[in-house]
Amino acid sequence: MSDLTTSEKLIIEPTFTTPEIRFDPAARHFFIGGNSYPENSLKFYGPVLQWVQNWASKHTPSSDTLTVEVKLEYFNTSTAKVLLDLFRLFESLHEKGQPVQIRWIYLKEDSEMEDAGLDYQAAVRVPFELVPVNE
Amino acid sequence: MDWLCRLRQDFFYTFALDVLCMTVSYEHRLLFRHEGPLDMEVLPLLVHTADKALQKEGAKPPLRRRIVSSLIEVAQNIIRYAAVDEKYPPLLMLSRSDQGFVLIAKNLIHCSQEFFLHAYLRNLIQMPREELERLYYNTLTEGSYSDIGGAGLGIVQVLFKSDSFEHELMPAEGEYSWFTIKATFLL
């Protein structure tokens, strides 16, 4: 990951089994999208969590809302767990005064994804919007 | 005595297949079947194949998600925990019936895992759906990761995402057993 990470942004390109991740702190925008079923989710997401944590520890809250967009296709259960860890990082940032908005984007007719979003919405104390889309 | 061991192994292989797969072979329409080495390079192809086949069959997104997510979980359990024997590779199969779809996974495990697996599954299977969902949610929010990065949720998810779930453990050659699961997803 280090070759794809600059001090400004976190950028990870997608593979068949791992998602695209883009975190642009200056734009207050975090995006994760695509498939996520790495064999070892901790190995893949550990550095991402670390990166966000490092950034958060140095970040001074501002009034601009940090938007976290999640648009996943297929993901495994260990990713489901890591996602919650990620949301909790943003939750702690929110508790320190940084406005955060999580947007869970899913296909309108996919009630399974809606349910997954509702589970996360119930598990974290941060504005969490479910965003159904047609495509 | 090698031929005898081989015959015994072939018998159990065929028998284990028959018990859970016979209805699939004769009454269901096969959508895909993979019998061979399984790793993280092969898995995306299986996921893609299953997803396309389910789309072609007109399965709606929530049903597709339940089936493909279950396929990912059982396949990753095989990749993580199955015993490897080139002669008897794992099997993954998806078929269509009038009522829905059937996912079958079959692999060798070391017999030392049999007792734990049987007890673990017996405990899960007897849980009411609400309790399974609660277990899933509690493990998701409070549980820890395994040493190999799993969340310990895979089989729980397959159980509560499927409409019926059966499993079998059959003796195989030497220190191994066949582990077969059959998950049915109704339309």
CSV table of N, CA, C and O in Angstrom, one decimal, chain B residues 7-53:
chain,number,residue,atom,x,y,z
B,7,LEU,N,-10.0,-48.0,-3.2
B,7,LEU,CA,-11.4,-48.4,-3.4
B,7,LEU,C,-12.3,-47.8,-2.3
B,7,LEU,O,-13.3,-47.3,-2.6
B,8,ARG,N,-11.7,-47.9,-1.1
B,8,ARG,CA,-12.5,-47.4,0.1
B,8,ARG,C,-12.7,-45.9,-0.1
B,8,ARG,O,-13.8,-45.3,0.1
B,9,GLN,N,-11.6,-45.2,-0.5
B,9,GLN,CA,-11.7,-43.8,-0.6
B,9,GLN,C,-12.7,-43.4,-1.7
B,9,GLN,O,-13.5,-42.5,-1.6
B,10,ASP,N,-12.6,-44.1,-2.8
B,10,ASP,CA,-13.5,-43.9,-3.9
B,10,ASP,C,-14.9,-44.1,-3.5
B,10,ASP,O,-15.8,-43.3,-3.9
B,11,PHE,N,-15.1,-45.2,-2.7
B,11,PHE,CA,-16.5,-45.5,-2.3
B,11,PHE,C,-17.0,-44.3,-1.4
B,11,PHE,O,-18.1,-43.9,-1.6
B,12,PHE,N,-16.2,-43.9,-0.4
B,12,PHE,CA,-16.7,-42.8,0.4
B,12,PHE,C,-16.9,-41.5,-0.3
B,12,PHE,O,-17.8,-40.8,-0.1
B,13,TYR,N,-16.0,-41.3,-1.3
B,13,TYR,CA,-16.1,-40.1,-2.1
B,13,TYR,C,-17.4,-40.1,-2.8
B,13,TYR,O,-18.2,-39.1,-2.8
B,14,THR,N,-17.7,-41.2,-3.5
B,14,THR,CA,-18.9,-41.3,-4.3
B,14,THR,C,-20.1,-41.3,-3.4
B,14,THR,O,-21.1,-40.6,-3.6
B,15,PHE,N,-20.0,-42.0,-2.2
B,15,PHE,CA,-21.1,-42.1,-1.3
B,15,PHE,C,-21.5,-40.7,-0.7
B,15,PHE,O,-22.6,-40.3,-0.7
B,16,ALA,N,-20.4,-40.0,-0.3
B,16,ALA,CA,-20.6,-38.7,0.3
B,16,ALA,C,-21.2,-37.8,-0.7
B,16,ALA,O,-22.1,-37.0,-0.4
B,17,LEU,N,-20.8,-37.9,-1.9
B,17,LEU,CA,-21.4,-37.1,-3.0
B,17,LEU,C,-22.9,-37.4,-3.2
B,17,LEU,O,-23.7,-36.5,-3.3
B,18,ASP,N,-23.1,-38.7,-3.2
B,18,ASP,CA,-24.5,-39.2,-3.5
B,18,ASP,C,-25.5,-38.7,-2.4
B,18,ASP,O,-26.5,-38.2,-2.8
B,19,VAL,N,-25.1,-38.8,-1.2
B,19,VAL,CA,-26.1,-38.5,-0.1
B,19,VAL,C,-26.7,-37.1,-0.2
B,19,VAL,O,-27.9,-37.0,-0.2
B,20,LEU,N,-25.8,-36.1,-0.4
B,20,LEU,CA,-26.4,-34.8,-0.5
B,20,LEU,C,-26.6,-34.3,-1.9
B,20,LEU,O,-27.4,-33.4,-2.2
B,21,CYS,N,-25.9,-34.9,-2.8
B,21,CYS,CA,-25.9,-34.3,-4.2
B,21,CYS,C,-26.8,-35.1,-5.2
B,21,CYS,O,-27.0,-34.6,-6.3
B,22,MET,N,-27.3,-36.2,-4.8
B,22,MET,CA,-28.1,-37.0,-5.7
B,22,MET,C,-29.3,-36.3,-6.3
B,22,MET,O,-29.5,-36.3,-7.5
B,23,THR,N,-30.0,-35.6,-5.4
B,23,THR,CA,-31.2,-34.9,-5.9
B,23,THR,C,-30.7,-33.7,-6.9
B,23,THR,O,-31.4,-33.4,-7.8
B,24,VAL,N,-29.5,-33.2,-6.6
B,24,VAL,CA,-29.0,-32.1,-7.5
B,24,VAL,C,-28.7,-32.7,-8.8
B,24,VAL,O,-29.0,-32.2,-9.9
B,25,SER,N,-28.1,-33.9,-8.8
B,25,SER,CA,-27.7,-34.5,-10.1
B,25,SER,C,-28.8,-34.9,-10.9
B,25,SER,O,-28.8,-34.7,-12.1
B,26,TYR,N,-29.9,-35.4,-10.3
B,26,TYR,CA,-30.9,-36.0,-11.1
B,26,TYR,C,-32.2,-35.1,-11.3
B,26,TYR,O,-32.9,-35.3,-12.2
B,27,GLU,N,-32.4,-34.3,-10.3
B,27,GLU,CA,-33.7,-33.5,-10.3
B,27,GLU,C,-33.5,-32.0,-10.6
B,27,GLU,O,-34.4,-31.3,-10.9
B,28,HIS,N,-32.3,-31.6,-10.4
B,28,HIS,CA,-32.0,-30.2,-10.5
B,28,HIS,C,-31.2,-29.9,-11.7
B,28,HIS,O,-30.6,-30.7,-12.3
B,29,ARG,N,-31.2,-28.6,-12.1
B,29,ARG,CA,-30.4,-28.2,-13.3
B,29,ARG,C,-29.2,-27.5,-12.8
B,29,ARG,O,-29.2,-26.6,-12.0
B,30,LEU,N,-28.1,-28.1,-13.2
B,30,LEU,CA,-26.8,-27.6,-12.8
B,30,LEU,C,-26.4,-26.2,-13.4
B,30,LEU,O,-26.5,-26.1,-14.6
B,31,LEU,N,-26.1,-25.3,-12.5
B,31,LEU,CA,-25.7,-23.9,-13.0
B,31,LEU,C,-24.2,-23.8,-13.1
B,31,LEU,O,-23.7,-23.2,-14.1
B,32,PHE,N,-23.5,-24.3,-12.1
B,32,PHE,CA,-22.0,-24.5,-12.3
B,32,PHE,C,-21.5,-25.5,-11.3
B,32,PHE,O,-22.2,-25.8,-10.3
B,33,ARG,N,-20.4,-26.0,-11.6
B,33,ARG,CA,-19.8,-27.1,-10.8
B,33,ARG,C,-18.3,-26.8,-10.9
B,33,ARG,O,-17.7,-26.8,-12.0
B,34,HIS,N,-17.6,-26.7,-9.7
B,34,HIS,CA,-16.2,-26.6,-9.7
B,34,HIS,C,-15.6,-27.7,-8.9
B,34,HIS,O,-15.9,-27.8,-7.7
B,35,GLU,N,-14.8,-28.5,-9.4
B,35,GLU,CA,-14.2,-29.6,-8.6
B,35,GLU,C,-12.7,-29.5,-9.0
B,35,GLU,O,-12.3,-29.8,-10.1
B,36,GLY,N,-11.9,-28.9,-8.1
B,36,GLY,CA,-10.5,-28.8,-8.4
B,36,GLY,C,-9.9,-27.9,-7.3
B,36,GLY,O,-10.6,-27.5,-6.3
B,37,PRO,N,-8.6,-27.5,-7.5
B,37,PRO,CA,-8.0,-26.6,-6.5
B,37,PRO,C,-8.8,-25.4,-6.4
B,37,PRO,O,-9.3,-24.8,-7.3
B,38,LEU,N,-8.8,-24.9,-5.1
B,38,LEU,CA,-9.5,-23.7,-4.8
B,38,LEU,C,-8.6,-22.7,-4.1
B,38,LEU,O,-8.0,-23.1,-3.0
B,39,ASP,N,-8.4,-21.5,-4.6
B,39,ASP,CA,-7.7,-20.5,-4.0
B,39,ASP,C,-8.2,-19.2,-4.3
B,39,ASP,O,-9.3,-19.0,-5.0
B,40,MET,N,-7.5,-18.1,-3.9
B,40,MET,CA,-8.1,-16.8,-4.0
B,40,MET,C,-8.0,-16.3,-5.5
B,40,MET,O,-8.5,-15.2,-5.8
B,41,GLU,N,-7.3,-17.0,-6.3
B,41,GLU,CA,-7.3,-16.7,-7.7
B,41,GLU,C,-8.5,-17.3,-8.5
B,41,GLU,O,-9.0,-16.7,-9.4
B,42,VAL,N,-8.9,-18.4,-8.0
B,42,VAL,CA,-10.0,-19.1,-8.6
B,42,VAL,C,-11.3,-18.5,-8.1
B,42,VAL,O,-12.3,-18.4,-8.9
B,43,LEU,N,-11.4,-18.2,-6.9
B,43,LEU,CA,-12.6,-17.7,-6.3
B,43,LEU,C,-13.3,-16.6,-7.0
B,43,LEU,O,-14.6,-16.7,-7.3
B,44,PRO,N,-12.6,-15.5,-7.5
B,44,PRO,CA,-13.3,-14.5,-8.2
B,44,PRO,C,-14.0,-15.0,-9.5
B,44,PRO,O,-15.1,-14.5,-9.8
B,45,LEU,N,-13.4,-16.0,-10.1
B,45,LEU,CA,-14.1,-16.6,-11.3
B,45,LEU,C,-15.3,-17.3,-10.9
B,45,LEU,O,-16.4,-17.2,-11.6
B,46,LEU,N,-15.3,-18.0,-9.8
B,46,LEU,CA,-16.5,-18.7,-9.4
B,46,LEU,C,-17.6,-17.7,-9.0
B,46,LEU,O,-18.8,-17.9,-9.3
B,47,VAL,N,-17.2,-16.6,-8.3
B,47,VAL,CA,-18.2,-15.6,-7.9
B,47,VAL,C,-18.8,-15.0,-9.1
B,47,VAL,O,-20.0,-14.8,-9.2
B,48,HIS,N,-18.0,-14.7,-10.1
B,48,HIS,CA,-18.5,-14.1,-11.3
B,48,HIS,C,-19.4,-15.0,-12.1
B,48,HIS,O,-20.5,-14.6,-12.5
B,49,THR,N,-19.0,-16.3,-12.1
B,49,THR,CA,-19.8,-17.3,-12.8
B,49,THR,C,-21.2,-17.5,-12.1
B,49,THR,O,-22.2,-17.5,-12.8
B,50,ALA,N,-21.1,-17.6,-10.8
B,50,ALA,CA,-22.4,-17.8,-10.1
B,50,ALA,C,-23.3,-16.6,-10.2
B,50,ALA,O,-24.5,-16.7,-10.4
B,51,ASP,N,-22.7,-15.4,-10.1
B,51,ASP,CA,-23.5,-14.2,-10.2
B,51,ASP,C,-24.2,-14.1,-11.6
B,51,ASP,O,-25.4,-13.8,-11.7
B,52,LYS,N,-23.4,-14.3,-12.7
B,52,LYS,CA,-24.0,-14.3,-14.0
B,52,LYS,C,-25.0,-15.3,-14.2
B,52,LYS,O,-26.1,-15.1,-14.8
B,53,ALA,N,-24.8,-16.5,-13.7
B,53,ALA,CA,-25.8,-17.6,-13.8
B,53,ALA,C,-27.1,-17.3,-13.1
B,53,ALA,O,-28.2,-17.5,-13.6
